[in-house]
mmCIF file of C-alpha atoms and ligand atoms in Angstrom:
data_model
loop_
_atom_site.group_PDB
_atom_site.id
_atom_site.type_symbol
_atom_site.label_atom_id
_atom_site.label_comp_id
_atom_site.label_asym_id
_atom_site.label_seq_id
_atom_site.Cartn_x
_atom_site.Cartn_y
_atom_site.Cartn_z
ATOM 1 C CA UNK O 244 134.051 43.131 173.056
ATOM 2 C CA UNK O 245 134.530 40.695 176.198
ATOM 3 C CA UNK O 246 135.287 37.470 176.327
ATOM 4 C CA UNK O 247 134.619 36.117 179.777
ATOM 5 C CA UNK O 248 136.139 32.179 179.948
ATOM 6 C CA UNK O 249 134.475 29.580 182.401
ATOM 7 C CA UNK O 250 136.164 28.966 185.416
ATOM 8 C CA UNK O 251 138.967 26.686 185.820
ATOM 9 C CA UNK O 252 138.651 26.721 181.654
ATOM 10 C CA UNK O 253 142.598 24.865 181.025
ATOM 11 C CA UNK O 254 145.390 26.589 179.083
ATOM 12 C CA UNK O 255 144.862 24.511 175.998
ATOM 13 C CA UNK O 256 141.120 26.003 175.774
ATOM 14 C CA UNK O 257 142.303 29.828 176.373
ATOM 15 C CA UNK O 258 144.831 29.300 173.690
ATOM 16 C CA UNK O 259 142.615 27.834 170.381
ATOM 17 C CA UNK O 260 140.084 30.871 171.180
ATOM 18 C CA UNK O 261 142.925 33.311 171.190
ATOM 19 C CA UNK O 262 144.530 31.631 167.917
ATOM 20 C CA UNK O 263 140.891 31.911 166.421
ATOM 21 C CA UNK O 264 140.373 35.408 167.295
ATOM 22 C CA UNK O 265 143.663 36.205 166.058
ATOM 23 C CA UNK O 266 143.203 34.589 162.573
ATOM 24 C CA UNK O 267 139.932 36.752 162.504
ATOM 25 C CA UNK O 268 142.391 40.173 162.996
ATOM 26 C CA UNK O 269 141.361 40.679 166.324
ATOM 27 C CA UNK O 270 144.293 42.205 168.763
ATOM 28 C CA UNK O 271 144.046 40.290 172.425
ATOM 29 C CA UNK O 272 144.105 42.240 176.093
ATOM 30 C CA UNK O 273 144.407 39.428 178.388
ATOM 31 C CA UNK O 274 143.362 39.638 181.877
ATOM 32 C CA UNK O 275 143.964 36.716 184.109
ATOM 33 C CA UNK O 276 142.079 36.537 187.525
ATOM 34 C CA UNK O 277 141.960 33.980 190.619
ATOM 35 C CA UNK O 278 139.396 31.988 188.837
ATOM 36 C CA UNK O 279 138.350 33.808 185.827
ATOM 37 C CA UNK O 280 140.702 34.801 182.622
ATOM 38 C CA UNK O 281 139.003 37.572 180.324
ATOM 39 C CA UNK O 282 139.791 38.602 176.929
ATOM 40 C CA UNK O 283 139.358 42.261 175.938
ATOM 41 C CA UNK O 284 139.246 42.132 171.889
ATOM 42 C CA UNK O 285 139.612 44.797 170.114
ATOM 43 C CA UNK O 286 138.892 45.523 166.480
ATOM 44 C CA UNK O 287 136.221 46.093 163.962
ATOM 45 C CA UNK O 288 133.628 44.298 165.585
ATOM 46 C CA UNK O 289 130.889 45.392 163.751
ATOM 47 C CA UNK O 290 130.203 43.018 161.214
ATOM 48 C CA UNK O 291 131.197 40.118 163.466
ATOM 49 C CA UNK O 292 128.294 38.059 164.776
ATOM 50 C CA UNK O 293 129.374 37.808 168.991
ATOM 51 C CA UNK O 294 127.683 34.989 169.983
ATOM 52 C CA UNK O 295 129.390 32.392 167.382
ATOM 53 C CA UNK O 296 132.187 32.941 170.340
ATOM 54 C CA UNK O 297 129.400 30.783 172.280
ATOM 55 C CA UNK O 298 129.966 27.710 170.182
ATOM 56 C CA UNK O 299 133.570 27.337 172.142
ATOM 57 C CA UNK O 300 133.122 25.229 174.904
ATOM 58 C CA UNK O 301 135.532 27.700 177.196
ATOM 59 C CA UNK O 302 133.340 30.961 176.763
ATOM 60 C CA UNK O 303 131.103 31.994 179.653
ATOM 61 C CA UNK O 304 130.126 35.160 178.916
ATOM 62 C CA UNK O 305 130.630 37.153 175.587
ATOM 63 C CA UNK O 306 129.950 41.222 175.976
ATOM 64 C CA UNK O 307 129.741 44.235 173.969
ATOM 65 C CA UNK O 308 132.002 47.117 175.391
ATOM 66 C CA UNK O 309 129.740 50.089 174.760
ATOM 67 C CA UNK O 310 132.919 53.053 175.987
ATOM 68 C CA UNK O 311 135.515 53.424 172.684
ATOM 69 C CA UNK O 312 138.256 53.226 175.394
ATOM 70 C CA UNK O 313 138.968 49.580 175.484
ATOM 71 C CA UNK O 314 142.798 48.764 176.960
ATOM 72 C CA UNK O 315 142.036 51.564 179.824
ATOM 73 C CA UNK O 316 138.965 50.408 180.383
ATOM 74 C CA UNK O 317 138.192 48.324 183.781
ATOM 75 C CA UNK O 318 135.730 45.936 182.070
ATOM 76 C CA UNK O 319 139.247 44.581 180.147
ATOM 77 C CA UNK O 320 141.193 44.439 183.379
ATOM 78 C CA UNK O 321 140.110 43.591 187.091
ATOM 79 C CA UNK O 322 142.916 44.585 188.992
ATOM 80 C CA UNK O 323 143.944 47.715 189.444
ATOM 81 C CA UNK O 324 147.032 48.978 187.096
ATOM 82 C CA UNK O 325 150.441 49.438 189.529
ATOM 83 C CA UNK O 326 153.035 51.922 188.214
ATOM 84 C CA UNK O 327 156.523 51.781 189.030
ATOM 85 C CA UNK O 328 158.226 54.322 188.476
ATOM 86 C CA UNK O 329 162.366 53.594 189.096
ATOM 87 C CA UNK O 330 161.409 51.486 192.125
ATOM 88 C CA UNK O 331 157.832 53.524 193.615
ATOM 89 C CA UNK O 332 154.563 52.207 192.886
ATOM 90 C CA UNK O 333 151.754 54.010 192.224
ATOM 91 C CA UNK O 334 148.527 52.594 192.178
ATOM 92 C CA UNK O 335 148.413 50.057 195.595
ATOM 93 C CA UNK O 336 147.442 51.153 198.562
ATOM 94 C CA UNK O 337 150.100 53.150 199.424
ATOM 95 C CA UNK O 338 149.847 56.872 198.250
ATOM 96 C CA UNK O 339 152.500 58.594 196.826
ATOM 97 C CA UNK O 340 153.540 62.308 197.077
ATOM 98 C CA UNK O 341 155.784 63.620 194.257
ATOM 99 C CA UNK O 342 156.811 67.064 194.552
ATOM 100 C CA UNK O 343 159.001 69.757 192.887
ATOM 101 C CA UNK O 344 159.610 73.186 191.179
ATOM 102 C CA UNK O 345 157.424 74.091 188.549
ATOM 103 C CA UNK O 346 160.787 74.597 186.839
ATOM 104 C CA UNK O 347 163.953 73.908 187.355
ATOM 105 C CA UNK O 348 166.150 76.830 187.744
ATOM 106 C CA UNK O 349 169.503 76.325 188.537
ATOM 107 C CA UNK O 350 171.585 73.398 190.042
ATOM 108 C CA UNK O 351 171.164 74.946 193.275
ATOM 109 C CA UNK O 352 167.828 75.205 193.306
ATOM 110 C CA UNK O 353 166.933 71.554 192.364
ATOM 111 C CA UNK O 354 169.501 69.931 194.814
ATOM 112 C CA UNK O 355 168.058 72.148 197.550
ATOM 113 C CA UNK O 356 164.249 71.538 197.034
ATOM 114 C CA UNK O 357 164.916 67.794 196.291
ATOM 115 C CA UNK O 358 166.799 67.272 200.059
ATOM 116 C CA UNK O 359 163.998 69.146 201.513
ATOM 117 C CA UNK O 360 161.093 67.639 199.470
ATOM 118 C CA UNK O 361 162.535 63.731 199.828
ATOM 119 C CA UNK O 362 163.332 64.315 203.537
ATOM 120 C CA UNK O 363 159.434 65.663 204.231
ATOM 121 C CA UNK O 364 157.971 62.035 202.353
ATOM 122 C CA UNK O 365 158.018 63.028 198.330
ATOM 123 C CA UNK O 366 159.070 60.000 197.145
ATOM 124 C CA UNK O 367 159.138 61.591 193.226
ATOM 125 C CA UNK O 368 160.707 65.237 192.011
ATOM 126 C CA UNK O 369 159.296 66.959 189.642
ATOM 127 C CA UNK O 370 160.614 69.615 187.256
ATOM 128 C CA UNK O 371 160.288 70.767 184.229
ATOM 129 C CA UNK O 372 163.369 71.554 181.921
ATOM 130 C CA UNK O 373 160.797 72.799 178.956
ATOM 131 C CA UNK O 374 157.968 74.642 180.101
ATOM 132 C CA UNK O 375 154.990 75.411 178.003
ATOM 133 C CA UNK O 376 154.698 78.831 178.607
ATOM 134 C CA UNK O 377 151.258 80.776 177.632
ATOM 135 C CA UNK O 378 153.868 84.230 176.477
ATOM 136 C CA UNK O 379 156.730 83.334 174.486
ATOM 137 C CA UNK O 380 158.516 86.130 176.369
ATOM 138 C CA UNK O 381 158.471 84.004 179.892
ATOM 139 C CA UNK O 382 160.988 81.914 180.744
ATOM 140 C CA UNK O 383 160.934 78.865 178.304
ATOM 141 C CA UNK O 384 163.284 76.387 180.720
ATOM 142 C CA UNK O 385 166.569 75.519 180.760
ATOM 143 C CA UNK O 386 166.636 72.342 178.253
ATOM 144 C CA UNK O 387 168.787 69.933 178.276
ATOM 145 C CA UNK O 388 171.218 71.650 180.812
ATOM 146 C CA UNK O 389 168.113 71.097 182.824
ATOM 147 C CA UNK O 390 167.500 67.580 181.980
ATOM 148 C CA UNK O 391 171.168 67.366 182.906
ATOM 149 C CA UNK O 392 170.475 69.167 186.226
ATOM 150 C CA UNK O 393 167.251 66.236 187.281
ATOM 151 C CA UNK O 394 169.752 63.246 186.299
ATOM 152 C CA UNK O 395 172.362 64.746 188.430
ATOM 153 C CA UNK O 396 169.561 64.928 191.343
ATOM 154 C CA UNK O 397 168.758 61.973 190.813
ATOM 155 C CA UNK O 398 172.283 60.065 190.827
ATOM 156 C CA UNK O 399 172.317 62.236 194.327
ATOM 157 C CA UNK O 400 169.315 61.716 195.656
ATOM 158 C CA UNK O 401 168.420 58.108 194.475
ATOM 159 C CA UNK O 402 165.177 59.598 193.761
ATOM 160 C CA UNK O 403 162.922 59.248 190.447
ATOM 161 C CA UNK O 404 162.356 62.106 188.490
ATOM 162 C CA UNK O 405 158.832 63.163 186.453
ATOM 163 C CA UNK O 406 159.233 66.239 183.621
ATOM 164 C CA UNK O 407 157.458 67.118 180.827
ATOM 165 C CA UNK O 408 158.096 66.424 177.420
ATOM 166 C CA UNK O 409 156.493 68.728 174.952
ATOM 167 C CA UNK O 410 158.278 67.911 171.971
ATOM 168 C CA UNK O 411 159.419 64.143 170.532
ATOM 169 C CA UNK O 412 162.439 64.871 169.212
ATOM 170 C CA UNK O 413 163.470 65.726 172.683
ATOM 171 C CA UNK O 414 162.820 62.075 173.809
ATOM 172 C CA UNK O 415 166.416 60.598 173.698
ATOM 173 C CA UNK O 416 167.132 62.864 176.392
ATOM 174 C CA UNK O 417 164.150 62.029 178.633
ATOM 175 C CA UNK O 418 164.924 58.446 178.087
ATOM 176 C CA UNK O 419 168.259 58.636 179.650
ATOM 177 C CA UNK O 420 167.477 61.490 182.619
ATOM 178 C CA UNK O 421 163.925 60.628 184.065
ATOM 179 C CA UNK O 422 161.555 57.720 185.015
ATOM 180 C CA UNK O 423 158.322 59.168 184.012
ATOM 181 C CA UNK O 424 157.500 61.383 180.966
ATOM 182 C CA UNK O 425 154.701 64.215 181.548
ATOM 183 C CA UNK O 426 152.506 64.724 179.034
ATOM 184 C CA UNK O 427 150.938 68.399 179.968
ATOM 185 C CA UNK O 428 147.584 69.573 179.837
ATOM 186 C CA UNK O 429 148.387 71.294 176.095
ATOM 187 C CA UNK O 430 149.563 67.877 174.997
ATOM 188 C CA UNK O 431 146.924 65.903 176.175
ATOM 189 C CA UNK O 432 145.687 65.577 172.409
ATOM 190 C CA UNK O 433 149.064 65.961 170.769
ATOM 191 C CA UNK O 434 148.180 62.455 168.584
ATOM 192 C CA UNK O 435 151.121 61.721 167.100
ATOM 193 C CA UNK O 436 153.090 62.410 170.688
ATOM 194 C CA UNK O 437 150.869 60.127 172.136
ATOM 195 C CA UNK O 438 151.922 57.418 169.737
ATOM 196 C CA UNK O 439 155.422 57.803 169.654
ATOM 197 C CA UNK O 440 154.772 57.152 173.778
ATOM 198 C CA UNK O 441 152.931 54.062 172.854
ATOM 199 C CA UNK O 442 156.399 52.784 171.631
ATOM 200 C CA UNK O 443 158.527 53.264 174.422
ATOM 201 C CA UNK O 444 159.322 51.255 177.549
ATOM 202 C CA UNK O 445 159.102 54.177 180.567
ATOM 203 C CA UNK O 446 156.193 55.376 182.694
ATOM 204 C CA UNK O 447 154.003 58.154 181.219
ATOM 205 C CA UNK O 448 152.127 60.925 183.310
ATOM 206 C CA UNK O 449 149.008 62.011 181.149
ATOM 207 C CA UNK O 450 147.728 65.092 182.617
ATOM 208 C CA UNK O 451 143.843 66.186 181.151
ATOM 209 C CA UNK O 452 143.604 68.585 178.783
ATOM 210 C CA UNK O 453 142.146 72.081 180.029
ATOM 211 C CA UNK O 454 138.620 72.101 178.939
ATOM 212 C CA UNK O 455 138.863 67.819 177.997
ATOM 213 C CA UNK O 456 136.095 65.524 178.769
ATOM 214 C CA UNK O 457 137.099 62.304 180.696
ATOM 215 C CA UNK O 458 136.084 60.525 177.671
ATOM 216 C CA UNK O 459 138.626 62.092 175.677
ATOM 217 C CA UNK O 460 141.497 62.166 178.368
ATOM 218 C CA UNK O 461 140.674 58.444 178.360
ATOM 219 C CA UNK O 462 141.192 58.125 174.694
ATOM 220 C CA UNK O 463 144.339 59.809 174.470
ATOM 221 C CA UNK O 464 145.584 57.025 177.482
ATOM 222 C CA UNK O 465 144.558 54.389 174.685
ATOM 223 C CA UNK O 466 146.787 55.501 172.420
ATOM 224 C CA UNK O 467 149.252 54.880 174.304
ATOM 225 C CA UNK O 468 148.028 51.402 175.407
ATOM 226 C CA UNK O 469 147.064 50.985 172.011
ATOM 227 C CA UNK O 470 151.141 51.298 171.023
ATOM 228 C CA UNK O 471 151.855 48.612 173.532
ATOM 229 C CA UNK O 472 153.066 50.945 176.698
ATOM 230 C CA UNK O 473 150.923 50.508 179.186
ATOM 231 C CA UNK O 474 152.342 52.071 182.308
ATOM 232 C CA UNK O 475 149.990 55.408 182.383
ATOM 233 C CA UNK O 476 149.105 57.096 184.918
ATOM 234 C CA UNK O 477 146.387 60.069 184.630
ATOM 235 C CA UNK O 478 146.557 63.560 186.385
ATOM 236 C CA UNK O 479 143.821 65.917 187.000
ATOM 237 C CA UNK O 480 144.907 69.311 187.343
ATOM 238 C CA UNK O 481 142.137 70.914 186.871
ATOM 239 C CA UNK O 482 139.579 71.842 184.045
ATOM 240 C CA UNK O 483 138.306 75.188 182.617
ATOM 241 C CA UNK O 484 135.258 76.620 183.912
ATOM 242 C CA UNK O 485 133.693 80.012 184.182
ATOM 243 C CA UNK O 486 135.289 80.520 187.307
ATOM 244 C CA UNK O 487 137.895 82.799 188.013
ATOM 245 C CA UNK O 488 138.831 82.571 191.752
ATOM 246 C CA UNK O 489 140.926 80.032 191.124
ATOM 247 C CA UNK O 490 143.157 79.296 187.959
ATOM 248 C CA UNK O 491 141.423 76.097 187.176
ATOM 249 C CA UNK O 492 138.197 73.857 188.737
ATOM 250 C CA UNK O 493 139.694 70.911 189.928
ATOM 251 C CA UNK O 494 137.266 68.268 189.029
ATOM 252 C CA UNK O 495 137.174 65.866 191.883
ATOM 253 C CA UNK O 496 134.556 64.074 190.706
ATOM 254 C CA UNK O 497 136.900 62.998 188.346
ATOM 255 C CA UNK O 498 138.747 60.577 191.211
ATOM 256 C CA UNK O 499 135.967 58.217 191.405
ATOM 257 C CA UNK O 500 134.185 58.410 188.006
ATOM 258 C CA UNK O 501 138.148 57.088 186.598
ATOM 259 C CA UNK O 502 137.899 54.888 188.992
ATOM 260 C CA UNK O 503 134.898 53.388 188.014
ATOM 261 C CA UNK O 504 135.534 53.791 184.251
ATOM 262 C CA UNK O 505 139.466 52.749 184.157
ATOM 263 C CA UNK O 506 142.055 50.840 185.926
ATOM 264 C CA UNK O 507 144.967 53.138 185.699
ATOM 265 C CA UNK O 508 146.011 54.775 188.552
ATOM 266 C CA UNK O 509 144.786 58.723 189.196
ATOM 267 C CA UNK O 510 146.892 61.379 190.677
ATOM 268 C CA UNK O 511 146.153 65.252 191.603
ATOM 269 C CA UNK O 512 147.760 68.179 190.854
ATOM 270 C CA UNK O 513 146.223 70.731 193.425
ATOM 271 C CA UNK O 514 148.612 73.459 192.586
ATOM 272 C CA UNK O 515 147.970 74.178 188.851
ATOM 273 C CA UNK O 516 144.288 72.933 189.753
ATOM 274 C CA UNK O 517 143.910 76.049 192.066
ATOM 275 C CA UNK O 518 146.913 78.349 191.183
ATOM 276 C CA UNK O 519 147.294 79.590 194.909
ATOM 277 C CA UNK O 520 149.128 78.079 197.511
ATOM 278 C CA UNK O 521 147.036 78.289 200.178
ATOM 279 C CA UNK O 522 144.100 76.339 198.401
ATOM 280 C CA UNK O 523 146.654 73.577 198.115
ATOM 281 C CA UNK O 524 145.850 71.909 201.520
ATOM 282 C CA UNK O 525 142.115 71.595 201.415
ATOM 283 C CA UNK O 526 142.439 70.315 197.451
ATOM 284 C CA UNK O 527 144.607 67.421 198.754
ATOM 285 C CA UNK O 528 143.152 66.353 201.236
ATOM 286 C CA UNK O 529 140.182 66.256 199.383
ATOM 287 C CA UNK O 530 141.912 63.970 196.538
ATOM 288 C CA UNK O 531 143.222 62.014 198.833
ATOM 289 C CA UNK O 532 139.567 61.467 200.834
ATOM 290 C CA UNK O 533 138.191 61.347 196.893
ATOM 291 C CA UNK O 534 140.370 57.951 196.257
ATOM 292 C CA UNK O 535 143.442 59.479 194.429
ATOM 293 C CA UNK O 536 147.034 57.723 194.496
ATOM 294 C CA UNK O 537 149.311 60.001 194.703
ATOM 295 C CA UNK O 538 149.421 63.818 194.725
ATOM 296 C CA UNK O 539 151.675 66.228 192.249
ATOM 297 C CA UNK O 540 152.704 69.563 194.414
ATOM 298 C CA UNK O 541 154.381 72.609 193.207
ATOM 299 C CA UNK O 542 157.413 73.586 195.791
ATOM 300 C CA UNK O 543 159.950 75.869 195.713
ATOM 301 C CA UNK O 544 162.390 76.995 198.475
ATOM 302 C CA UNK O 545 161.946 80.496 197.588
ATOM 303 C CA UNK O 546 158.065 81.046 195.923
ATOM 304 C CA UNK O 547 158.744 84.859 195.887
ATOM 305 C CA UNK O 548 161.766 84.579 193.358
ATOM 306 C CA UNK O 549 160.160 81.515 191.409
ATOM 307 C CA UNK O 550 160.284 82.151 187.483
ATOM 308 C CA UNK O 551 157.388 80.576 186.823
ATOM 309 C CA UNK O 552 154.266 79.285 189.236
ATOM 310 C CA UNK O 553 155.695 81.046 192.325
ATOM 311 C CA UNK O 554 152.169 81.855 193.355
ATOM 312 C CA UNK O 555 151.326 78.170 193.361
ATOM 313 C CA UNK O 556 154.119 76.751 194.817
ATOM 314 C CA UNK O 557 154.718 75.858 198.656
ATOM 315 C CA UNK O 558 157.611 76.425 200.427
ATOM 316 C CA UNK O 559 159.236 73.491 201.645
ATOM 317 C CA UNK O 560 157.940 73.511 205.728
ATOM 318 C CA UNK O 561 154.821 74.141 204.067
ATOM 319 C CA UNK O 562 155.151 70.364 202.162
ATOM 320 C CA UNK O 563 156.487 69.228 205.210
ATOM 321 C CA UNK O 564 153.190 69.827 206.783
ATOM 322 C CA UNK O 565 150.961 68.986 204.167
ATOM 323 C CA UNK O 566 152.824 65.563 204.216
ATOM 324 C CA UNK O 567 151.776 64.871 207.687
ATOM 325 C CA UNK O 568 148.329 66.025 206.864
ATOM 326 C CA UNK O 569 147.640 64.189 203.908
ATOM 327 C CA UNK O 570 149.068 61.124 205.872
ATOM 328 C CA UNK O 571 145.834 61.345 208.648
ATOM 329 C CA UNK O 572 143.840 61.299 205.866
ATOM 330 C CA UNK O 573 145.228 58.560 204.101
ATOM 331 C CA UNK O 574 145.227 56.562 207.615
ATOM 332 C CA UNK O 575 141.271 57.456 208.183
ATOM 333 C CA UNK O 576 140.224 55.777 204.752
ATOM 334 C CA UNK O 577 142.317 52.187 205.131
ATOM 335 C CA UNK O 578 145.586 53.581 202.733
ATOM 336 C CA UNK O 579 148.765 54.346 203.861
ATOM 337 C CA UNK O 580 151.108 57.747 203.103
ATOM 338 C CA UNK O 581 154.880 56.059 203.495
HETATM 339 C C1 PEP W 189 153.342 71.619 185.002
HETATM 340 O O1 PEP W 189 153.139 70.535 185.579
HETATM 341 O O2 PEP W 189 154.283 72.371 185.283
HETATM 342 C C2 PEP W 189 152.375 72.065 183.986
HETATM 343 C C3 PEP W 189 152.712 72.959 183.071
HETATM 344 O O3 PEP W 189 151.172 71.494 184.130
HETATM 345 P P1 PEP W 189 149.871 71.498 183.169
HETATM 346 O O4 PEP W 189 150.284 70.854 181.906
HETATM 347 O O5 PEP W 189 148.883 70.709 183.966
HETATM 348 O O6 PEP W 189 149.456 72.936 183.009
HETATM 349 MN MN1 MN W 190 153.771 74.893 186.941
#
């Protein structure tokens, strides 16, 4: 339910419906606007008659949210959500590439693909120090020694770092070695992950689940908001179709229908979306033309000797390219690619 106030309504106003709704055991989303504050309730509505909210004075407009995603939803907040993540939004105008191994792999490797990436315009490595691996005979990660090996890059560097987190008794670590926390595709409905995410104070990365609905991905974002964190950003990386010539379908329909639906911002992962490298151009550019923030690319200075996603993953001149690329496009629809 919505709770649209009059404009101009005065503090004093805002505050005895909130204290009303509260005493009724209603939770509060605020969203304040130039002119117009809005209330996003959320509750058990159904036995509550809406329109008493009419006898205040303050109220405007009193709605029924039809979608069961309330926080994410852009009906409880105009502006678009801004995500910064150890000093880089994500979310304005300005699009963000974040780029890195699918794994990391040794101390060498990271500190050479991080110079490279952050000198071609990534702005955010990725890694991943636990992989979730479809044969529990492929390489599994390197744990905390890898954790160890993204804080050290990151000291270096003085860039962010975004890597998955499959398991929450793992999250001490994460706390302390990287500014966002990537929940993968297999996750994407892990429940009682998503809650213990709720309660923490960092950025999360919610990729969609491989054959998920958007009204699902959305939900598992609520839990999240639902637990009070609300710095989520959402990643398609493509969905499960009966095609095979590429690993996934990337859904790019997905760009503007979250748009419409949420204000969170909405990244793409082209590179477990098409599981070839050379798709990797045309699949960005696209997300970027589509209205996506940011883009999430798989590089790794040598692809060939990769131990996991080599097929995937760009080598870095290739980024370097794709950078400038992605840039034009940016530039062509009003954004910018800094
Ligand atoms: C990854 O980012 O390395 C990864 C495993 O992605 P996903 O969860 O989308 O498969
Ligand atoms: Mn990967």
């Amino acid at each position: 339910m919505i709770v649209k106030f009059k404009e101009s309504t005065e503090k004093k106003d805002i505050e005895l419906l909130r204290k009303h709704l509260i005493d009724l055991g209603f939770a509060i989303h605020e969203s304040v606007g130039q002119t117009y504050t809005i209330f996003g309730i959320v509750g058990d509505t159904t036995k509550f008659d809406m329109n008493s909210l009419y006898a205040f004075p303050s109220v405007d407009t009193v709605l029924r949210v039809q979608e069961p995603f309330k926080k994410v939803n852009r009906k409880f907040k105009l502006t678009d959500t801004i995500v910064d993540i150890g000093g880089v939004p994500i979310g304005g105008k300005n699009i963000v590439m974040i780029a890195g191994p699918c794994a990391v792999e040794s101390r060498e490797q990271v500190d050479l693909t991080t110079g490279l990436i952050q000198a071609a315009g990534a702005k955010i490595l990725r890694a991943g120090a636990y992989k979730p691996r479809t044969s529990p005979y492929s390489f599994q990660g390197l744990g905390p020694e890898g954790l160890g090996i993204l804080k050290d890059a990151r000291a270096k560097y003085g860039i962010p770092v975004v890597s998955e987190l499959m398991s929450i008794e793992d999250l001490p670590l994460f706390l302390d070695a990287v500014d966002m926390i990537q929940v993968g595709a297999r996750n994407m409905q892990n429940f009682s992950l998503l809650k213990e995410l709720g309660k923490i104070d960092k950025p999360i990365l919610l990729k969609r689940g491989l054959a998920n609905t958007i009204e699902e991905w959305l939900m598992s974002a609520e839990y999240i908001l639902a637990g009070g964190n609300e710095r989520v950003i959402l990643c398609e990386r493509g969905i499960r179709t009966f095609e095979t010539a590429t690993r996934n379908t990337l859904d790019i329909s997905a760009v503007p229908v979250l748009k419409k639906l949420t204000h969170l911002p909405v990244i793409i992962d082209p590179s477990h979306a098409s599981g070839r490298w050379e798709y990797i151009e045309s699949l960005s550019k696209a997300a970027i033309a589509a209205g996506a923030d940011g883009l999430i690319v798989e590089v790794h200075p040598e692809p060939e000797f990769a131990l996991s996603d080599g097929q995937q993953s760009l080598k870095p001149e290739r980024f370097a390219d794709l950078v400038v690329k992605c840039r034009r496009i940016a530039e062509a629809i009003d954004r910018t690619l800094d």
